[in-house]
Amino acid sequence: MALAHLSRELERSEPDLWRFSAFVVDHGVREHSTVEAQSVVRRLQSMGLDSSLLTVQWSGDVRPGNSKHIETKLRSLRFRELGRACLQRGIGDLLLAHHEDDQAETVMMRILGGASGTGTHGIKPVAAIPECEGLWGIHQQAFGKSSESPAFAAAGVTLYRPLLAHDKASLVKTCQDAGVNWVEDPTNADLTLTQRNTVRYLLRSGHLPRAFRKASILGFGKSSQQSDAVIDKRAVDLIRSLQELSLDVRSGTLKLSGDLLDRPTELEDTIPKLRAARQLAELVSPASSVPVDRIMSVMDGEASATKIQTFSGALLNWQRIQEPDRPARWLISRQPYNSMDIRQSCCWAPSPQSTTSRFGSWQLYDGRFWLCVLEADGNESINARAFRESDLGKLRRMMLYNDFERLTWRLWTTARGKIRWTLPVLALGGSDIPVALPTLRMRVPLSMYKVDYRVKYKHIDSPPKNLRIYS
């Protein structure tokens, strides 16, 4: 309620600059939760805020009463509902009411869970909306904030937590002074429901040793953030020192030259090197986060006199090219698919049952490429799948000689060797005939079939300043 009150006051003071909408999420955990949520919506509306009730949809046999790790499940469902609500209303910035007490609880829970380093930072004041990967317009979008290049998707919904520096007591007093009734979730008092409820009780009890009280926990979190900022700066410096750094968004490959991926010779260089290498690996990885231990295994690989060495880790191939009297050059690319990978992950149809698979919808392929089929001749659906060796034979028969030569030249210059088999191809749903290689901007010139598509590379948050981009 404090966030709602402060937002409404800001809106009143500067109506030309600010417009707020309020969302109340009903998780459906308790019998009377809907009635309570509706009551909160009415209170917000009485304050003059445009307010909506969002109801979490529990799917299948997963229900609040039988779901393990209920707090994690609720978080996922809540953010997806909030993301969809933002998309429907054209909202790009979402404010959350987390306060200082929530921060202390989060740091404590992470310490109890065995976290260290970045895991003990607590709640971020600004972050991309979580739990919404693959949802176009929410996770990432075509146009929006910090869109560095038309070749990349822009950031989607961004979370802001403006109250993290204020404790709950001061926010309650703010509401009381303004005549606004504070609303407390009754489930917060149930110590058996979630781990957070238990931690909250312990922090407020005053019975914990000094080292585990709120002030100490918050101080530990801030100290961790400060130490990590030093490591981040060192990682940025290491990336900027690279002699070569380029990203080809047509093939999703990264080239770099320097000793960044060599085994650290000094202990204090290990963490900054890992941080920098992970940041670069995430530019081309299909995964949203690259495990540090996978990068360490690459750094631990023994350099030899062999000119070309290939290491694997984090769904990536790390190819090391060593020449006499020159720093090592690296080519990082998507690891070739294996038989367990899903080769077809996107589909567009003229009249689909789901709006997410209709023509004009954006879909995320392999965590790297956003694809959109706008329209296609005929009534067949269009599938996005991995480019196959057998496709080359089909294309050779279907294309004119000069067109096929142009295709093979582009493959040789942008996606050599097995890298080409990680590219997406658009194919007819029925006959599986390839009609386009979207990331290479190449259509198969079929006289009887045409497809119109768009492609964007995944969003990159704060790319390195020395990164060269080929699109």
PDB file of N, CA, C and O in Angstrom, residues 141-170:
ATOM      1  N   GLN A 141      11.665  -7.892 -26.877  1.00  0.00           N
ATOM      2  CA  GLN A 141      10.711  -7.357 -27.830  1.00  0.00           C
ATOM      3  C   GLN A 141      11.447  -6.692 -28.988  1.00  0.00           C
ATOM      4  O   GLN A 141      12.664  -6.538 -28.984  1.00  0.00           O
ATOM      5  N   ALA A 142      10.658  -6.282 -29.995  1.00  0.00           N
ATOM      6  CA  ALA A 142      11.247  -5.711 -31.201  1.00  0.00           C
ATOM      7  C   ALA A 142      11.770  -4.302 -30.973  1.00  0.00           C
ATOM      8  O   ALA A 142      12.843  -3.942 -31.413  1.00  0.00           O
ATOM      9  N   PHE A 143      10.975  -3.496 -30.291  1.00  0.00           N
ATOM     10  CA  PHE A 143      11.368  -2.110 -30.070  1.00  0.00           C
ATOM     11  C   PHE A 143      11.180  -1.793 -28.599  1.00  0.00           C
ATOM     12  O   PHE A 143      10.202  -2.204 -27.981  1.00  0.00           O
ATOM     13  N   GLY A 144      12.102  -1.057 -28.032  1.00  0.00           N
ATOM     14  CA  GLY A 144      11.957  -0.713 -26.626  1.00  0.00           C
ATOM     15  C   GLY A 144      13.210  -0.075 -26.090  1.00  0.00           C
ATOM     16  O   GLY A 144      14.000   0.504 -26.812  1.00  0.00           O
ATOM     17  N   LYS A 145      13.397  -0.208 -24.788  1.00  0.00           N
ATOM     18  CA  LYS A 145      14.529   0.410 -24.108  1.00  0.00           C
ATOM     19  C   LYS A 145      15.841  -0.258 -24.525  1.00  0.00           C
ATOM     20  O   LYS A 145      15.898  -1.461 -24.758  1.00  0.00           O
ATOM     21  N   SER A 146      16.885   0.520 -24.604  1.00  0.00           N
ATOM     22  CA  SER A 146      18.258   0.066 -24.835  1.00  0.00           C
ATOM     23  C   SER A 146      18.393  -0.880 -26.018  1.00  0.00           C
ATOM     24  O   SER A 146      19.024  -1.919 -25.940  1.00  0.00           O
ATOM     25  N   SER A 147      17.743  -0.522 -27.121  1.00  0.00           N
ATOM     26  CA  SER A 147      17.896  -1.313 -28.334  1.00  0.00           C
ATOM     27  C   SER A 147      19.096  -0.786 -29.106  1.00  0.00           C
ATOM     28  O   SER A 147      19.017   0.219 -29.806  1.00  0.00           O
ATOM     29  N   GLU A 148      20.247  -1.442 -28.947  1.00  0.00           N
ATOM     30  CA  GLU A 148      21.480  -0.938 -29.529  1.00  0.00           C
ATOM     31  C   GLU A 148      21.512  -1.063 -31.042  1.00  0.00           C
ATOM     32  O   GLU A 148      22.136  -0.263 -31.726  1.00  0.00           O
ATOM     33  N   SER A 149      20.864  -2.063 -31.605  1.00  0.00           N
ATOM     34  CA  SER A 149      20.937  -2.325 -33.027  1.00  0.00           C
ATOM     35  C   SER A 149      19.646  -2.991 -33.474  1.00  0.00           C
ATOM     36  O   SER A 149      19.063  -3.789 -32.736  1.00  0.00           O
ATOM     37  N   PRO A 150      19.189  -2.688 -34.702  1.00  0.00           N
ATOM     38  CA  PRO A 150      17.983  -3.360 -35.202  1.00  0.00           C
ATOM     39  C   PRO A 150      18.168  -4.854 -35.380  1.00  0.00           C
ATOM     40  O   PRO A 150      17.191  -5.580 -35.532  1.00  0.00           O
ATOM     41  N   ALA A 151      19.426  -5.326 -35.368  1.00  0.00           N
ATOM     42  CA  ALA A 151      19.675  -6.762 -35.494  1.00  0.00           C
ATOM     43  C   ALA A 151      19.359  -7.510 -34.208  1.00  0.00           C
ATOM     44  O   ALA A 151      19.227  -8.732 -34.220  1.00  0.00           O
ATOM     45  N   PHE A 152      19.235  -6.792 -33.088  1.00  0.00           N
ATOM     46  CA  PHE A 152      19.001  -7.416 -31.786  1.00  0.00           C
ATOM     47  C   PHE A 152      17.578  -7.147 -31.293  1.00  0.00           C
ATOM     48  O   PHE A 152      16.993  -6.107 -31.590  1.00  0.00           O
ATOM     49  N   ALA A 153      17.072  -8.084 -30.523  1.00  0.00           N
ATOM     50  CA  ALA A 153      15.832  -7.835 -29.801  1.00  0.00           C
ATOM     51  C   ALA A 153      16.110  -6.819 -28.702  1.00  0.00           C
ATOM     52  O   ALA A 153      17.219  -6.739 -28.177  1.00  0.00           O
ATOM     53  N   ALA A 154      15.112  -6.025 -28.366  1.00  0.00           N
ATOM     54  CA  ALA A 154      15.255  -5.044 -27.297  1.00  0.00           C
ATOM     55  C   ALA A 154      14.847  -5.668 -25.968  1.00  0.00           C
ATOM     56  O   ALA A 154      14.260  -6.753 -25.917  1.00  0.00           O
ATOM     57  N   ALA A 155      15.169  -4.970 -24.894  1.00  0.00           N
ATOM     58  CA  ALA A 155      14.775  -5.440 -23.566  1.00  0.00           C
ATOM     59  C   ALA A 155      13.258  -5.450 -23.446  1.00  0.00           C
ATOM     60  O   ALA A 155      12.564  -4.639 -24.065  1.00  0.00           O
ATOM     61  N   GLY A 156      12.734  -6.360 -22.658  1.00  0.00           N
ATOM     62  CA  GLY A 156      11.296  -6.422 -22.431  1.00  0.00           C
ATOM     63  C   GLY A 156      10.905  -5.645 -21.188  1.00  0.00           C
ATOM     64  O   GLY A 156      11.339  -4.513 -20.980  1.00  0.00           O
ATOM     65  N   VAL A 157      10.109  -6.267 -20.334  1.00  0.00           N
ATOM     66  CA  VAL A 157       9.649  -5.617 -19.103  1.00  0.00           C
ATOM     67  C   VAL A 157      10.804  -5.538 -18.102  1.00  0.00           C
ATOM     68  O   VAL A 157      11.500  -6.525 -17.864  1.00  0.00           O
ATOM     69  N   THR A 158      10.995  -4.362 -17.521  1.00  0.00           N
ATOM     70  CA  THR A 158      12.049  -4.144 -16.528  1.00  0.00           C
ATOM     71  C   THR A 158      11.441  -3.933 -15.157  1.00  0.00           C
ATOM     72  O   THR A 158      10.460  -3.195 -15.009  1.00  0.00           O
ATOM     73  N   LEU A 159      12.009  -4.601 -14.151  1.00  0.00           N
ATOM     74  CA  LEU A 159      11.538  -4.465 -12.768  1.00  0.00           C
ATOM     75  C   LEU A 159      12.328  -3.380 -12.051  1.00  0.00           C
ATOM     76  O   LEU A 159      13.544  -3.285 -12.187  1.00  0.00           O
ATOM     77  N   TYR A 160      11.626  -2.596 -11.246  1.00  0.00           N
ATOM     78  CA  TYR A 160      12.257  -1.594 -10.387  1.00  0.00           C
ATOM     79  C   TYR A 160      11.730  -1.782  -8.967  1.00  0.00           C
ATOM     80  O   TYR A 160      10.530  -2.020  -8.765  1.00  0.00           O
ATOM     81  N   ARG A 161      12.634  -1.678  -8.005  1.00  0.00           N
ATOM     82  CA  ARG A 161      12.247  -1.814  -6.592  1.00  0.00           C
ATOM     83  C   ARG A 161      12.688  -0.547  -5.852  1.00  0.00           C
ATOM     84  O   ARG A 161      13.771  -0.509  -5.262  1.00  0.00           O
ATOM     85  N   PRO A 162      11.878   0.485  -5.877  1.00  0.00           N
ATOM     86  CA  PRO A 162      12.290   1.791  -5.335  1.00  0.00           C
ATOM     87  C   PRO A 162      12.304   1.876  -3.818  1.00  0.00           C
ATOM     88  O   PRO A 162      12.795   2.865  -3.267  1.00  0.00           O
ATOM     89  N   LEU A 163      11.785   0.851  -3.117  1.00  0.00           N
ATOM     90  CA  LEU A 163      11.653   0.942  -1.654  1.00  0.00           C
ATOM     91  C   LEU A 163      12.681   0.092  -0.909  1.00  0.00           C
ATOM     92  O   LEU A 163      12.568  -0.061   0.320  1.00  0.00           O
ATOM     93  N   LEU A 164      13.688  -0.435  -1.589  1.00  0.00           N
ATOM     94  CA  LEU A 164      14.643  -1.330  -0.934  1.00  0.00           C
ATOM     95  C   LEU A 164      15.426  -0.651   0.186  1.00  0.00           C
ATOM     96  O   LEU A 164      15.905  -1.320   1.104  1.00  0.00           O
ATOM     97  N   ALA A 165      15.567   0.656   0.137  1.00  0.00           N
ATOM     98  CA  ALA A 165      16.334   1.368   1.174  1.00  0.00           C
ATOM     99  C   ALA A 165      15.482   1.742   2.382  1.00  0.00           C
ATOM    100  O   ALA A 165      15.986   2.354   3.327  1.00  0.00           O
ATOM    101  N   HIS A 166      14.203   1.362   2.375  1.00  0.00           N
ATOM    102  CA  HIS A 166      13.289   1.745   3.460  1.00  0.00           C
ATOM    103  C   HIS A 166      12.780   0.497   4.176  1.00  0.00           C
ATOM    104  O   HIS A 166      12.393  -0.481   3.531  1.00  0.00           O
ATOM    105  N   ASP A 167      12.783   0.539   5.511  1.00  0.00           N
ATOM    106  CA  ASP A 167      12.300  -0.623   6.259  1.00  0.00           C
ATOM    107  C   ASP A 167      10.777  -0.620   6.341  1.00  0.00           C
ATOM    108  O   ASP A 167      10.114   0.382   6.043  1.00  0.00           O
ATOM    109  N   LYS A 168      10.231  -1.738   6.753  1.00  0.00           N
ATOM    110  CA  LYS A 168       8.781  -1.895   6.783  1.00  0.00           C
ATOM    111  C   LYS A 168       8.140  -0.907   7.747  1.00  0.00           C
ATOM    112  O   LYS A 168       7.079  -0.337   7.450  1.00  0.00           O
ATOM    113  N   ALA A 169       8.774  -0.673   8.905  1.00  0.00           N
ATOM    114  CA  ALA A 169       8.193   0.210   9.914  1.00  0.00           C
ATOM    115  C   ALA A 169       7.982   1.623   9.364  1.00  0.00           C
ATOM    116  O   ALA A 169       6.931   2.252   9.591  1.00  0.00           O
ATOM    117  N   SER A 170       8.953   2.138   8.621  1.00  0.00           N
ATOM    118  CA  SER A 170       8.825   3.487   8.065  1.00  0.00           C
ATOM    119  C   SER A 170       7.745   3.546   6.993  1.00  0.00           C
ATOM    120  O   SER A 170       7.038   4.560   6.855  1.00  0.00           O
TER     121      SER A 170
END
